[in-house]
Coordinates of C-alpha atoms and ligand atoms in Angstrom, one line a residue:
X860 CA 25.8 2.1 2.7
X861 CA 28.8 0.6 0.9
X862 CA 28.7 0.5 -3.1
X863 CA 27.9 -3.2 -2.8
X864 CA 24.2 -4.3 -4.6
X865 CA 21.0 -3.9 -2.2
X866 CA 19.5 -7.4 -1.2
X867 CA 16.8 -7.4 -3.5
X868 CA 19.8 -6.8 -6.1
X869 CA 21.5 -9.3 -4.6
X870 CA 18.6 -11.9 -4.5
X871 CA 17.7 -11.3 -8.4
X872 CA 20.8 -11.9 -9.5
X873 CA 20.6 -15.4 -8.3
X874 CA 19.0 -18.2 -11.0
X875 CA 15.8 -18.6 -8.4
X876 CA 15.8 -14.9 -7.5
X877 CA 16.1 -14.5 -11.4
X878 CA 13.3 -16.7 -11.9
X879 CA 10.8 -15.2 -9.3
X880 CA 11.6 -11.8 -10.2
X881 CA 10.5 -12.3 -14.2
X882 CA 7.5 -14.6 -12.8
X883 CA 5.7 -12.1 -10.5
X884 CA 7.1 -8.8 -12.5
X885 CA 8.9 -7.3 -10.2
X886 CA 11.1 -4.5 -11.4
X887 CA 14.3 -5.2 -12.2
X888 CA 17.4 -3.9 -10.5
X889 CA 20.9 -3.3 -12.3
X890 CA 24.1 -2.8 -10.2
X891 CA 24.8 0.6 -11.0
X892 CA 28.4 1.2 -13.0
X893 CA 30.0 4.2 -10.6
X894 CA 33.3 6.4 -11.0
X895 CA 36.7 4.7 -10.2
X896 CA 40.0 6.8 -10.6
X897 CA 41.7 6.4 -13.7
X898 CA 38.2 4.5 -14.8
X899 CA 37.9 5.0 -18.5
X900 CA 35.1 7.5 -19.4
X901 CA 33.2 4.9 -21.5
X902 CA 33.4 1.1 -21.5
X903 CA 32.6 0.5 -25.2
X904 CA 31.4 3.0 -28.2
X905 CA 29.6 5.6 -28.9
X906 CA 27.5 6.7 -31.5
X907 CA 27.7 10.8 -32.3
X908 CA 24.5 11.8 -34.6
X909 CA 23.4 15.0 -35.1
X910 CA 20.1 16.4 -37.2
X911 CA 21.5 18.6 -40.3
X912 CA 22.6 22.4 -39.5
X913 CA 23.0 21.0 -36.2
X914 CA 26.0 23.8 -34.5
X915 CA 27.9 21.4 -32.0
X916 CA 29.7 19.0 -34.7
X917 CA 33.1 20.5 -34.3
X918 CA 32.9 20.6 -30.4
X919 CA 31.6 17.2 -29.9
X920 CA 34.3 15.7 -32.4
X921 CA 37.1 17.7 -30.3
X922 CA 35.5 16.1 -26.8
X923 CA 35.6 12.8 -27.4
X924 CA 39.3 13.0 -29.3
X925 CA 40.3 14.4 -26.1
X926 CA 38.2 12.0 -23.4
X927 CA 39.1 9.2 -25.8
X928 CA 35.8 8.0 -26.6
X929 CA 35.3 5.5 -29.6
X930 CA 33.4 7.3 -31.2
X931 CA 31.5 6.3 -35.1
X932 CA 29.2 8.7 -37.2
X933 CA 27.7 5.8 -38.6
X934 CA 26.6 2.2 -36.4
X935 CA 29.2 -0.5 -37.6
X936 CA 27.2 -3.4 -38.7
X937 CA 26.1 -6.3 -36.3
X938 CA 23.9 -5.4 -33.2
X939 CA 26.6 -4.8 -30.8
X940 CA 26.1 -2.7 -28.3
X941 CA 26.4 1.2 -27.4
X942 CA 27.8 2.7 -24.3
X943 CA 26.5 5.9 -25.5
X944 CA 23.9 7.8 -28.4
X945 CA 24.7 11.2 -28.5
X946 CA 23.1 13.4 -30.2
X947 CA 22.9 16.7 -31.8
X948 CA 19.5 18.1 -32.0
X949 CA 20.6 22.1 -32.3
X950 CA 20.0 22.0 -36.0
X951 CA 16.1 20.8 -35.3
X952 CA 14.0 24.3 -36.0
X953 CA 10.5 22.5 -36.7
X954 CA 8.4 20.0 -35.5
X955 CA 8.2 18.5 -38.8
X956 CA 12.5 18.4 -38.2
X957 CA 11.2 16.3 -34.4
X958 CA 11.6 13.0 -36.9
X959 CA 15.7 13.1 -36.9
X960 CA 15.0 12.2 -33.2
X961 CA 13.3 9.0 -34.6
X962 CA 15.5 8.5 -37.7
X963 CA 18.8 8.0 -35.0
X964 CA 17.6 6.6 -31.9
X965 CA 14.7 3.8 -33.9
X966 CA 17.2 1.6 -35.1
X967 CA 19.8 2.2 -31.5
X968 CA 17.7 2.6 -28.4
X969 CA 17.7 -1.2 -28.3
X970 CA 21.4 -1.5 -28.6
X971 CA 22.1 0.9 -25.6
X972 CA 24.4 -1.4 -22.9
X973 CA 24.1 -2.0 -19.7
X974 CA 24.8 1.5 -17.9
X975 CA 24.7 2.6 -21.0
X976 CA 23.8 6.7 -21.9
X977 CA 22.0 8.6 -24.2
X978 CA 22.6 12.3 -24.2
X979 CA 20.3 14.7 -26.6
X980 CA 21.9 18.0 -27.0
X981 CA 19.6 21.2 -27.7
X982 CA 19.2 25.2 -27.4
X983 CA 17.2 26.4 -24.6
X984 CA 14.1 26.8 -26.4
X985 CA 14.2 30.7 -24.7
X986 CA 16.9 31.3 -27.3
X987 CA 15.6 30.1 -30.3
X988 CA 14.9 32.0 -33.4
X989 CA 11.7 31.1 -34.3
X990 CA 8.6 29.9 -32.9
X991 CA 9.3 27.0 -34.8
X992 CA 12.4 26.2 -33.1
X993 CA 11.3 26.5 -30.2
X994 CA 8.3 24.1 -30.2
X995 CA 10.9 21.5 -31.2
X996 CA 13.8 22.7 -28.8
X997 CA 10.6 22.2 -25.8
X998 CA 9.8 19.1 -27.8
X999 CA 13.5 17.5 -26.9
X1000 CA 12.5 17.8 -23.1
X1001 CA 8.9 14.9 -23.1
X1002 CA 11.3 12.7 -25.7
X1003 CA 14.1 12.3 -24.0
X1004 CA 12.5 11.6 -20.5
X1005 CA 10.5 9.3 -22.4
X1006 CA 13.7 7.8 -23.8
X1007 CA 15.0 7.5 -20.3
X1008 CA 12.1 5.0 -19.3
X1009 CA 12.4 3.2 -22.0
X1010 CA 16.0 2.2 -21.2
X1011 CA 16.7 -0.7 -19.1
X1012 CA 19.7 -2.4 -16.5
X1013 CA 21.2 0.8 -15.7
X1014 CA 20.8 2.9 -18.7
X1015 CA 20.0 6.7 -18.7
X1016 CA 18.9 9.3 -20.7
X1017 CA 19.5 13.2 -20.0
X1018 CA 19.4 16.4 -22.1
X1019 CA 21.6 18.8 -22.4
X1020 CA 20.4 23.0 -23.3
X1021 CA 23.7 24.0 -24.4
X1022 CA 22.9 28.2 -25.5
X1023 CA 24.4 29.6 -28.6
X1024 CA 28.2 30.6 -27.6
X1025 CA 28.2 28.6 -24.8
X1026 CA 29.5 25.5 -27.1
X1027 CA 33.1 26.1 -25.5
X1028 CA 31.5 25.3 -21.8
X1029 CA 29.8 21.8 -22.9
X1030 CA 33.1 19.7 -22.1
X1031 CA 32.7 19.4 -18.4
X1032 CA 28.8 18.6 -18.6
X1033 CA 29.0 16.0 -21.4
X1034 CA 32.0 14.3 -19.4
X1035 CA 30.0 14.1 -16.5
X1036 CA 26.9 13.0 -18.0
X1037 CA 28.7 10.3 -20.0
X1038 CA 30.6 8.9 -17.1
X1039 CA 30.0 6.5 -14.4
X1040 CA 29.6 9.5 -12.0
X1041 CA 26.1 10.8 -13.2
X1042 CA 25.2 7.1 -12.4
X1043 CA 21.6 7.8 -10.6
X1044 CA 20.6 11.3 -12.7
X1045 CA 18.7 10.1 -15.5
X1046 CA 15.9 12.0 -17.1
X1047 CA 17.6 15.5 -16.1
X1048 CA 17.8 19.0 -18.4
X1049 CA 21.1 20.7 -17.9
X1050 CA 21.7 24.1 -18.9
X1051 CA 25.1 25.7 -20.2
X1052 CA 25.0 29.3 -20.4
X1053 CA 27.0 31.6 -22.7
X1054 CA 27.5 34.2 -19.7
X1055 CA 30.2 31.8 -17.2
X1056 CA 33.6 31.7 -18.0
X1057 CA 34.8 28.8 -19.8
X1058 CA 38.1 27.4 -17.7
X1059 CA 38.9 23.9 -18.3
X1060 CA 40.8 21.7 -15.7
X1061 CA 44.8 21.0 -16.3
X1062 CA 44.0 17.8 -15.2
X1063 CA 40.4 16.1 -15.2
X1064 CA 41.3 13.6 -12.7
X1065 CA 41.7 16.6 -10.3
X1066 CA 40.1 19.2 -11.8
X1067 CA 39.8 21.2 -8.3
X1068 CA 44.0 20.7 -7.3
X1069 CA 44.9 23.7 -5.3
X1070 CA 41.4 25.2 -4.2
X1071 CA 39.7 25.2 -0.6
X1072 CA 35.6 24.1 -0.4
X1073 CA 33.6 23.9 2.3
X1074 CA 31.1 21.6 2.9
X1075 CA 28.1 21.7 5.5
X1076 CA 27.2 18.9 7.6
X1077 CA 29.9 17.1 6.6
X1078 CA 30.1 14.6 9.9
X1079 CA 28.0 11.8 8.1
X1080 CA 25.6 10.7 5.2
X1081 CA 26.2 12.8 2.1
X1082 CA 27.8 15.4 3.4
X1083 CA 30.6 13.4 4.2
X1084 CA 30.8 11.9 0.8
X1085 CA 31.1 15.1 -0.8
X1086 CA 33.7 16.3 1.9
X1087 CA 35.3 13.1 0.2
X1088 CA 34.9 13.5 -3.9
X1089 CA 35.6 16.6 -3.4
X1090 CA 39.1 16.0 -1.9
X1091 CA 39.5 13.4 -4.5
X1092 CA 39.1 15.8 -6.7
X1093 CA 42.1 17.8 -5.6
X1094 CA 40.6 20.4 -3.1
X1095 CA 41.3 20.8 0.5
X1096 CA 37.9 20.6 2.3
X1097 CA 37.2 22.7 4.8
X1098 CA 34.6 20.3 6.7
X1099 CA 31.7 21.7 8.8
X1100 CA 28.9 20.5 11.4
X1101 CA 27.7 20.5 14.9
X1102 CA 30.2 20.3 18.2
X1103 CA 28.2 17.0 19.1
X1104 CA 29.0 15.5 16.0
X1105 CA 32.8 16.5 16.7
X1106 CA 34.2 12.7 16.2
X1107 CA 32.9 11.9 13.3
X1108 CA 33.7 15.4 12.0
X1109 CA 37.7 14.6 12.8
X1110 CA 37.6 11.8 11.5
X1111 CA 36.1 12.6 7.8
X1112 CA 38.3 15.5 8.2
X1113 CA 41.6 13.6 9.2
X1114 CA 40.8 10.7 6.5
X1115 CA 41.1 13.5 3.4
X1116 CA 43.3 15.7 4.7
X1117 CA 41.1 18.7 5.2
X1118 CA 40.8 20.6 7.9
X1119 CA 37.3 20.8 10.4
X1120 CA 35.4 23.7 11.8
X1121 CA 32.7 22.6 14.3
X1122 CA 29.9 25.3 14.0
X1123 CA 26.1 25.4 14.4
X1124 CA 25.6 27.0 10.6
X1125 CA 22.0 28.6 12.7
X1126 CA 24.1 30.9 15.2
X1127 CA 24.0 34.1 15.2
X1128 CA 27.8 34.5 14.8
X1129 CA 27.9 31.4 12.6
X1130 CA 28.1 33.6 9.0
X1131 CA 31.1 35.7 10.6
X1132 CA 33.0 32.4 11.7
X1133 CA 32.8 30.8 8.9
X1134 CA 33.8 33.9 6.7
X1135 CA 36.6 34.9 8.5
X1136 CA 37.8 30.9 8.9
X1137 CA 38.0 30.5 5.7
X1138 CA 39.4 34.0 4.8
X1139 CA 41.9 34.0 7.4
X1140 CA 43.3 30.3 7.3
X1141 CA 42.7 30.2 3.6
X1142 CA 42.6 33.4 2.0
X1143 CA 39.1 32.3 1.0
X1144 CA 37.3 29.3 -0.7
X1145 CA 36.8 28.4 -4.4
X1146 CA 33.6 26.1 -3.1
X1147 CA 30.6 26.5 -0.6
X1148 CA 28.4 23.5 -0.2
X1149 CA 25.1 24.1 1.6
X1150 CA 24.9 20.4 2.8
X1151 CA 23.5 20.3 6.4
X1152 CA 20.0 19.8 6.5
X1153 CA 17.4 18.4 9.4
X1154 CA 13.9 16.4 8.7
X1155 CA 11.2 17.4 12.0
X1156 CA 8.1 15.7 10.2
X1157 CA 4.3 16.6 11.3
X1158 CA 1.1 17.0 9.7
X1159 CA 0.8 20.7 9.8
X1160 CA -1.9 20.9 11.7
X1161 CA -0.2 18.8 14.5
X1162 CA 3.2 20.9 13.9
X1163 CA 4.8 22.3 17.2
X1164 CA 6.1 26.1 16.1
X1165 CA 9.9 25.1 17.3
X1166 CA 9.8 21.9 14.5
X1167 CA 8.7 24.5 12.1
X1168 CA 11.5 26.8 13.2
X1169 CA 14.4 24.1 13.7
X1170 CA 13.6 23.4 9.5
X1171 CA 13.7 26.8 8.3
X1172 CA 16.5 28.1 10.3
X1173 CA 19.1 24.5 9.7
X1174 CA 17.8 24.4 5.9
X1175 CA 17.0 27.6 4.6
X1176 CA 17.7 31.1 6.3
X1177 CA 21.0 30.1 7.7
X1178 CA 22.2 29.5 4.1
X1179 CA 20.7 32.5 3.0
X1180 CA 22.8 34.4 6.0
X1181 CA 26.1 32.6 5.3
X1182 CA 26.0 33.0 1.5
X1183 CA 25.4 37.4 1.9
X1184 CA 28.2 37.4 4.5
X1185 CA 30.6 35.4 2.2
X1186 CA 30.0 37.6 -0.7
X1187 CA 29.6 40.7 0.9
X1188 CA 33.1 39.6 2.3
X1189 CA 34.8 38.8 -1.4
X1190 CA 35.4 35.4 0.6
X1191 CA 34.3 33.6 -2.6
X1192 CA 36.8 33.0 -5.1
X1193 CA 36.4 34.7 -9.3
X1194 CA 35.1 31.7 -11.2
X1195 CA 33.4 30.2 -7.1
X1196 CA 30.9 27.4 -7.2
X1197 CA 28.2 27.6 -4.8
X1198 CA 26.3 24.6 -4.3
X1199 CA 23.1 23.8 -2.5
X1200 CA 21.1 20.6 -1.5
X1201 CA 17.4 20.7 -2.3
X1202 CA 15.5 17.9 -2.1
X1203 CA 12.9 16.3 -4.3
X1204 CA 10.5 16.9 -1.4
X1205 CA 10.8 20.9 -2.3
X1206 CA 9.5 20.2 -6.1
X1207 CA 6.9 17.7 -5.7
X1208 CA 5.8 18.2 -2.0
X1209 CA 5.4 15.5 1.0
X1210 CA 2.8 14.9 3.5
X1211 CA 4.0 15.4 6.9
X1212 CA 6.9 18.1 5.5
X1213 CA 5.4 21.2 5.0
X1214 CA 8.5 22.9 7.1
X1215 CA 10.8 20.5 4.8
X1216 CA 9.0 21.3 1.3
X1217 CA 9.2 25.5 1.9
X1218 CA 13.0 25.4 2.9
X1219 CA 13.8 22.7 -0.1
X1220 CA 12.0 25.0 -2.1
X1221 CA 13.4 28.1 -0.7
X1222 CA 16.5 26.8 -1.4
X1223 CA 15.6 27.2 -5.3
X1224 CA 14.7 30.5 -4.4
X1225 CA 18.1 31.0 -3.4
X1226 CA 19.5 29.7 -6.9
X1227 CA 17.4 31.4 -8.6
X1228 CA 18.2 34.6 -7.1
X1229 CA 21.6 34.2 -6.7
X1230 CA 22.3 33.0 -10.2
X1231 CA 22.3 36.4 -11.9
X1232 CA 24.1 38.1 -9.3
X1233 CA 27.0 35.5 -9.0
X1234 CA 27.0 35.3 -13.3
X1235 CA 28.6 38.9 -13.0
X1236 CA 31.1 37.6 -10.5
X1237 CA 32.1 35.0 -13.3
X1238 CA 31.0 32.4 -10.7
X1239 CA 27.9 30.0 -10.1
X1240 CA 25.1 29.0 -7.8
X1241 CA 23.4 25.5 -8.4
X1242 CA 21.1 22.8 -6.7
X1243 CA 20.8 18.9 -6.6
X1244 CA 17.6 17.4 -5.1
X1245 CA 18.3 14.2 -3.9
X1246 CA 15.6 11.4 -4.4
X1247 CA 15.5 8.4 -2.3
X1248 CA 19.4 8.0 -1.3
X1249 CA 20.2 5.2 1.0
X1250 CA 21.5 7.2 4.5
X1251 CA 20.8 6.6 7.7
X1252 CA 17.8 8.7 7.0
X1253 CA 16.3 6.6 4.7
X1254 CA 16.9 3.4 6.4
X1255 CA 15.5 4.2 9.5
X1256 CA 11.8 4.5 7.2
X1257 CA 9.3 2.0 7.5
X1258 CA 10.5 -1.3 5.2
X1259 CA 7.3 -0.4 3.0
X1260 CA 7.7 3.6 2.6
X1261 CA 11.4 2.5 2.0
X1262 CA 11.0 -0.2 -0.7
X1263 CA 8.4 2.0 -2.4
X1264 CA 11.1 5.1 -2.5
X1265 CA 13.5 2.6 -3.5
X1266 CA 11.9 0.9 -6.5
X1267 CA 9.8 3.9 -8.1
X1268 CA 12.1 5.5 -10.6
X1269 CA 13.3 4.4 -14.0
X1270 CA 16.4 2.6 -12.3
X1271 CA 14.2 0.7 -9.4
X1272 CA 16.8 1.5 -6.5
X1273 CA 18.0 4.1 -4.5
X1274 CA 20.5 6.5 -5.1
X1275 CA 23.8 6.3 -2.7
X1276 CA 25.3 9.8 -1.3
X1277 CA 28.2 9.3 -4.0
X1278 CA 25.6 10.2 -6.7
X1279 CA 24.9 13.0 -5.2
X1280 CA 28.8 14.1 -4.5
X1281 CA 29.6 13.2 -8.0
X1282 CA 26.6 15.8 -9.2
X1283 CA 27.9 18.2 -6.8
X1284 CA 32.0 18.0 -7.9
X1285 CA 30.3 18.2 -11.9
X1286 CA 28.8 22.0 -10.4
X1287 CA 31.9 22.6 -8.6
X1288 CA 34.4 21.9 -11.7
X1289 CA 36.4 25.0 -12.7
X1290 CA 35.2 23.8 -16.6
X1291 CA 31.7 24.2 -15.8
X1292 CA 31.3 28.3 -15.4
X1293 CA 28.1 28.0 -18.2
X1294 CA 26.4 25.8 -15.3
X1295 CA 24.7 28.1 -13.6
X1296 CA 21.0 28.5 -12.0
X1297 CA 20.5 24.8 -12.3
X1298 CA 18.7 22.1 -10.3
X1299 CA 19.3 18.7 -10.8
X1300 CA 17.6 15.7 -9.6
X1301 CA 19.4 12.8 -8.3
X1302 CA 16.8 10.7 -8.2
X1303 CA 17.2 8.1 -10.7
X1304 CA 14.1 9.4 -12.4
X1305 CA 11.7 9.2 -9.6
X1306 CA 7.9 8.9 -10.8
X1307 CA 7.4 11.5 -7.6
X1308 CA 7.4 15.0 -9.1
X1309 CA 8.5 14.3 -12.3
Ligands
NAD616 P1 22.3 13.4 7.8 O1 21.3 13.6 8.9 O2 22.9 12.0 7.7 O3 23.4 14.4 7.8 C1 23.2 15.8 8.0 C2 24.4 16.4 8.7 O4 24.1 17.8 8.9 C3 24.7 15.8 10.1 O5 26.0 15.5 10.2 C4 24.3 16.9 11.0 O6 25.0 16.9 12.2 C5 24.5 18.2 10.2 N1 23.8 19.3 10.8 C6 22.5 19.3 11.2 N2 22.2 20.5 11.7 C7 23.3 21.3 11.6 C8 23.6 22.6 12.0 N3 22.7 23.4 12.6 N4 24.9 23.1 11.7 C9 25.8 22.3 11.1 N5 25.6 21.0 10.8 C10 24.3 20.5 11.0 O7 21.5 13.7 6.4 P2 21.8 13.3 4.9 O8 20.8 12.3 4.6 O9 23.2 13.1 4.7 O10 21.3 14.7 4.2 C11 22.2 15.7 3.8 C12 21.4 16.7 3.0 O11 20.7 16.0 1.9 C13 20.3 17.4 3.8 O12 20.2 18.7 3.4 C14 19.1 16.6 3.4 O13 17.9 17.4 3.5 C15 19.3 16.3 1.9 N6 18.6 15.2 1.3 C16 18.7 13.9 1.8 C17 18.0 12.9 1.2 C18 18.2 11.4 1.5 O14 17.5 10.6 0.9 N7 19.0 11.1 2.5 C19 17.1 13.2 0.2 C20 16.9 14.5 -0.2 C21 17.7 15.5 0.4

């Protein structure tokens, strides 16, 4: 799927389509703004508020001097519009303190533009140094998701846990979730811990310049879009999948430069090929990206042990292999990023995908697990779980399942595999070491398992 509208986009932004869409009450359906090199970060200003005592001032003013954002403290006069609210919330120790929330967003949530962003900025509420604090810190979570469904044509809302000495780690997160690239995560809670080193890019344009990733299934459908931000980006991709899906594989590979390594990731040799490919051609990889992934639906009662099997073994335990073998190997670089696709279907569950659900959900395991392990390494293990993103997965649903996916989340439309490549390169920036045990939905705020 190209970056072009979808048809019922395409059909509402005629005057009849216009007309029937406001008549009947359908949703409507903004074209979303997405990343372009040398796109500025914001296309308009941005209002920086912050509730008293609040400890991010200084790092916020030095982030947008730097990503040239317009920023104001105060909203110039007139009701023009906001690309972006951003706002520090740190200071906010009571639930009485909840009303600075209403005091700054009241008079601006209407003046958010199109594509616009809000971004509230907190402390985990594990950290906080009274009970008080963290009520209101948990608070932040229910108002800004709120927020987010509020927002219309594009709009999104996220929050931001940034833990006390961590401030120095925001940069990368707060780009990324300003910019066009976090298009389709709306309604999301980041995390930036004080353990991860804090690097920050020479050059933000191509912040990974001079590393080696590797990417799973990377013949086709998201994989292959990460394969491609991630060369973008400056790294030279070491691209992975099947020997029947050789062609395609070359030809993603060829097309960015990278380099590609046909390998079942389920074989029993598959964790020592890959290790020593990327050891011995590379000297090792910055990046891993557990990509490749296989639906076999069923009712479970109906399920044929070698569907339940095929699942587990593509999605879950051949991940859990490779990733030992590379770090018992030191084939993951000091300050690595591994990255892992979940899928909404492991939070909230589907019918027909109980082998699906437990390795999506196995794969948070993995994070989980992993997290404090790799924190000593100074490196980092995260998760996106996609929502409905328009592959040739998704396309080859049933045109009701499909519109329903499509249209149910804050956005009404489905993701494309960019969003969840741009989500992926945020993880994989050498500026985001704080990011670490995260899981982050691209699913445009989906109503399913919110
Ligand atoms: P896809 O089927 O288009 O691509 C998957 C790729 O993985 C293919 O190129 C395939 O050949 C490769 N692959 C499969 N088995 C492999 C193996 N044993 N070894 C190496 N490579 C193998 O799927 P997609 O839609 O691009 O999905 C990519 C990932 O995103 C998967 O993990 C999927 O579960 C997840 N996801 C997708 C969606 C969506 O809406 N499309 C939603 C949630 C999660």
């Amino acid at each position: 799927m190209s970056r072009t509208a979808d048809r019922y986009q395409q059909l509402t932004a005629t005057p009849p389509g216009r007309f029937l869409q406001s008549k009947l009450g359908l949703p409507e359906s903004t074209p979303l703004r997405r990343y372009e090199p040398g796109q500025p970060l914001l296309e308009g200003p941005a209002l920086v508020g912050a509730a008293p005592k609040g400890r991010l001032g200084r790092t916020l003013d030095a982030i947008v001097k730097r990503a040239k954002v317009d920023a104001h403290k105060q909203a110039p006069e007139g009701d023009g519009r906001f690309a972006a609210l951003v706002f520090d919330a740190t200071g906010i120790t009571s639930s009485e303190g909840l009303r600075e929330l209403y005091e700054f967003f009241h008079p601006t949530i209407r003046r958010v533009a199109s594509c616009g962003r809000i971004v509230v900025l907190g402390t985990p509420p594990e950290h906080a140094g009274s009970i008080g604090e963290q009520v209101a810190q948990r608070a932040l979570e229910g108002f800004t998701r709120s927020a987010g469904k509020e927002l219309s044509k594009g709009a999104t809302a996220n929050l931001v846990y940034v833990e006390s000495g961590a401030e120095d780690r925001l940069e990368s997160t707060l780009r990324f979730l300003l910019s066009a690239k976090s298009a389709y995560v709306d309604g999301q809670v980041a995390r930036i811990g004080a353990a991860g080193t804090s690097g920050t890019p020479a050059d933000w344009e191509r912040p990974l310049a001079g590393s080696v990733a590797a990417v799973t299934g990377a013949a086709r459908g998201i994989g292959a879009a990460i394969a491609r931000t991630l060369a973008r980006d400056g790294a030279h991709v070491v691209c992975i999948d099947i020997q029947a899906a050789g062609e395609s594989l070359a030809d993603v590979a060829n097309e960015i430069g990278g380099s590609a390594l046909a390998l079942d990731v389920t074989a029993a040799e598959a964790p020592e090929a890959f290790s020593s490919y990327l050891a011995d051609r590379h000297g090792g990889a910055q990046v891993i990206v557990h990509n490749a992934g296989i639906t076999r639906d069923k009712t479970l009662g109906r399920m044929k042990p070698e569907l339940w099997d095929a699942v587990l073994g593509v999605n879950l335990s051949s991940q859990e292999r490779i990733t030992a073998r590379l770090l018992d190997d030191g084939v993951l670089g000091d300050n690595g990023r591994i990255v892992t696709v979940s899928s909404i279907g492991g939070i909230a569950g589907n019918r027909g995908q109980t082998n699906y659900g437990a390795s999506k959900a196995g794969v948070i395991g993995l994070v989980d697990a992993y997290a404090p392990v790799l924190a000593e390494r100074g490196a980092t293990i995260n998760a996106v779980a996609p929502g409905f993103i328009e592959t040739q997965m998704t396309a080859a649903m049933p045109i009701m399942v499909r519109e329903a996916g499509r249209r149910m989340n804050s956005l009404s439309q489905g993701g494309l595999p960019i969003d969840v490549a741009e989500t992926i390169a945020w993880f994989a920036n050498p500026g985001s070491g704080g990011v670490n045990g995260n899981v982050v939905r691209v699913c445009g705020q989906s109503l399913i398992g919110a």
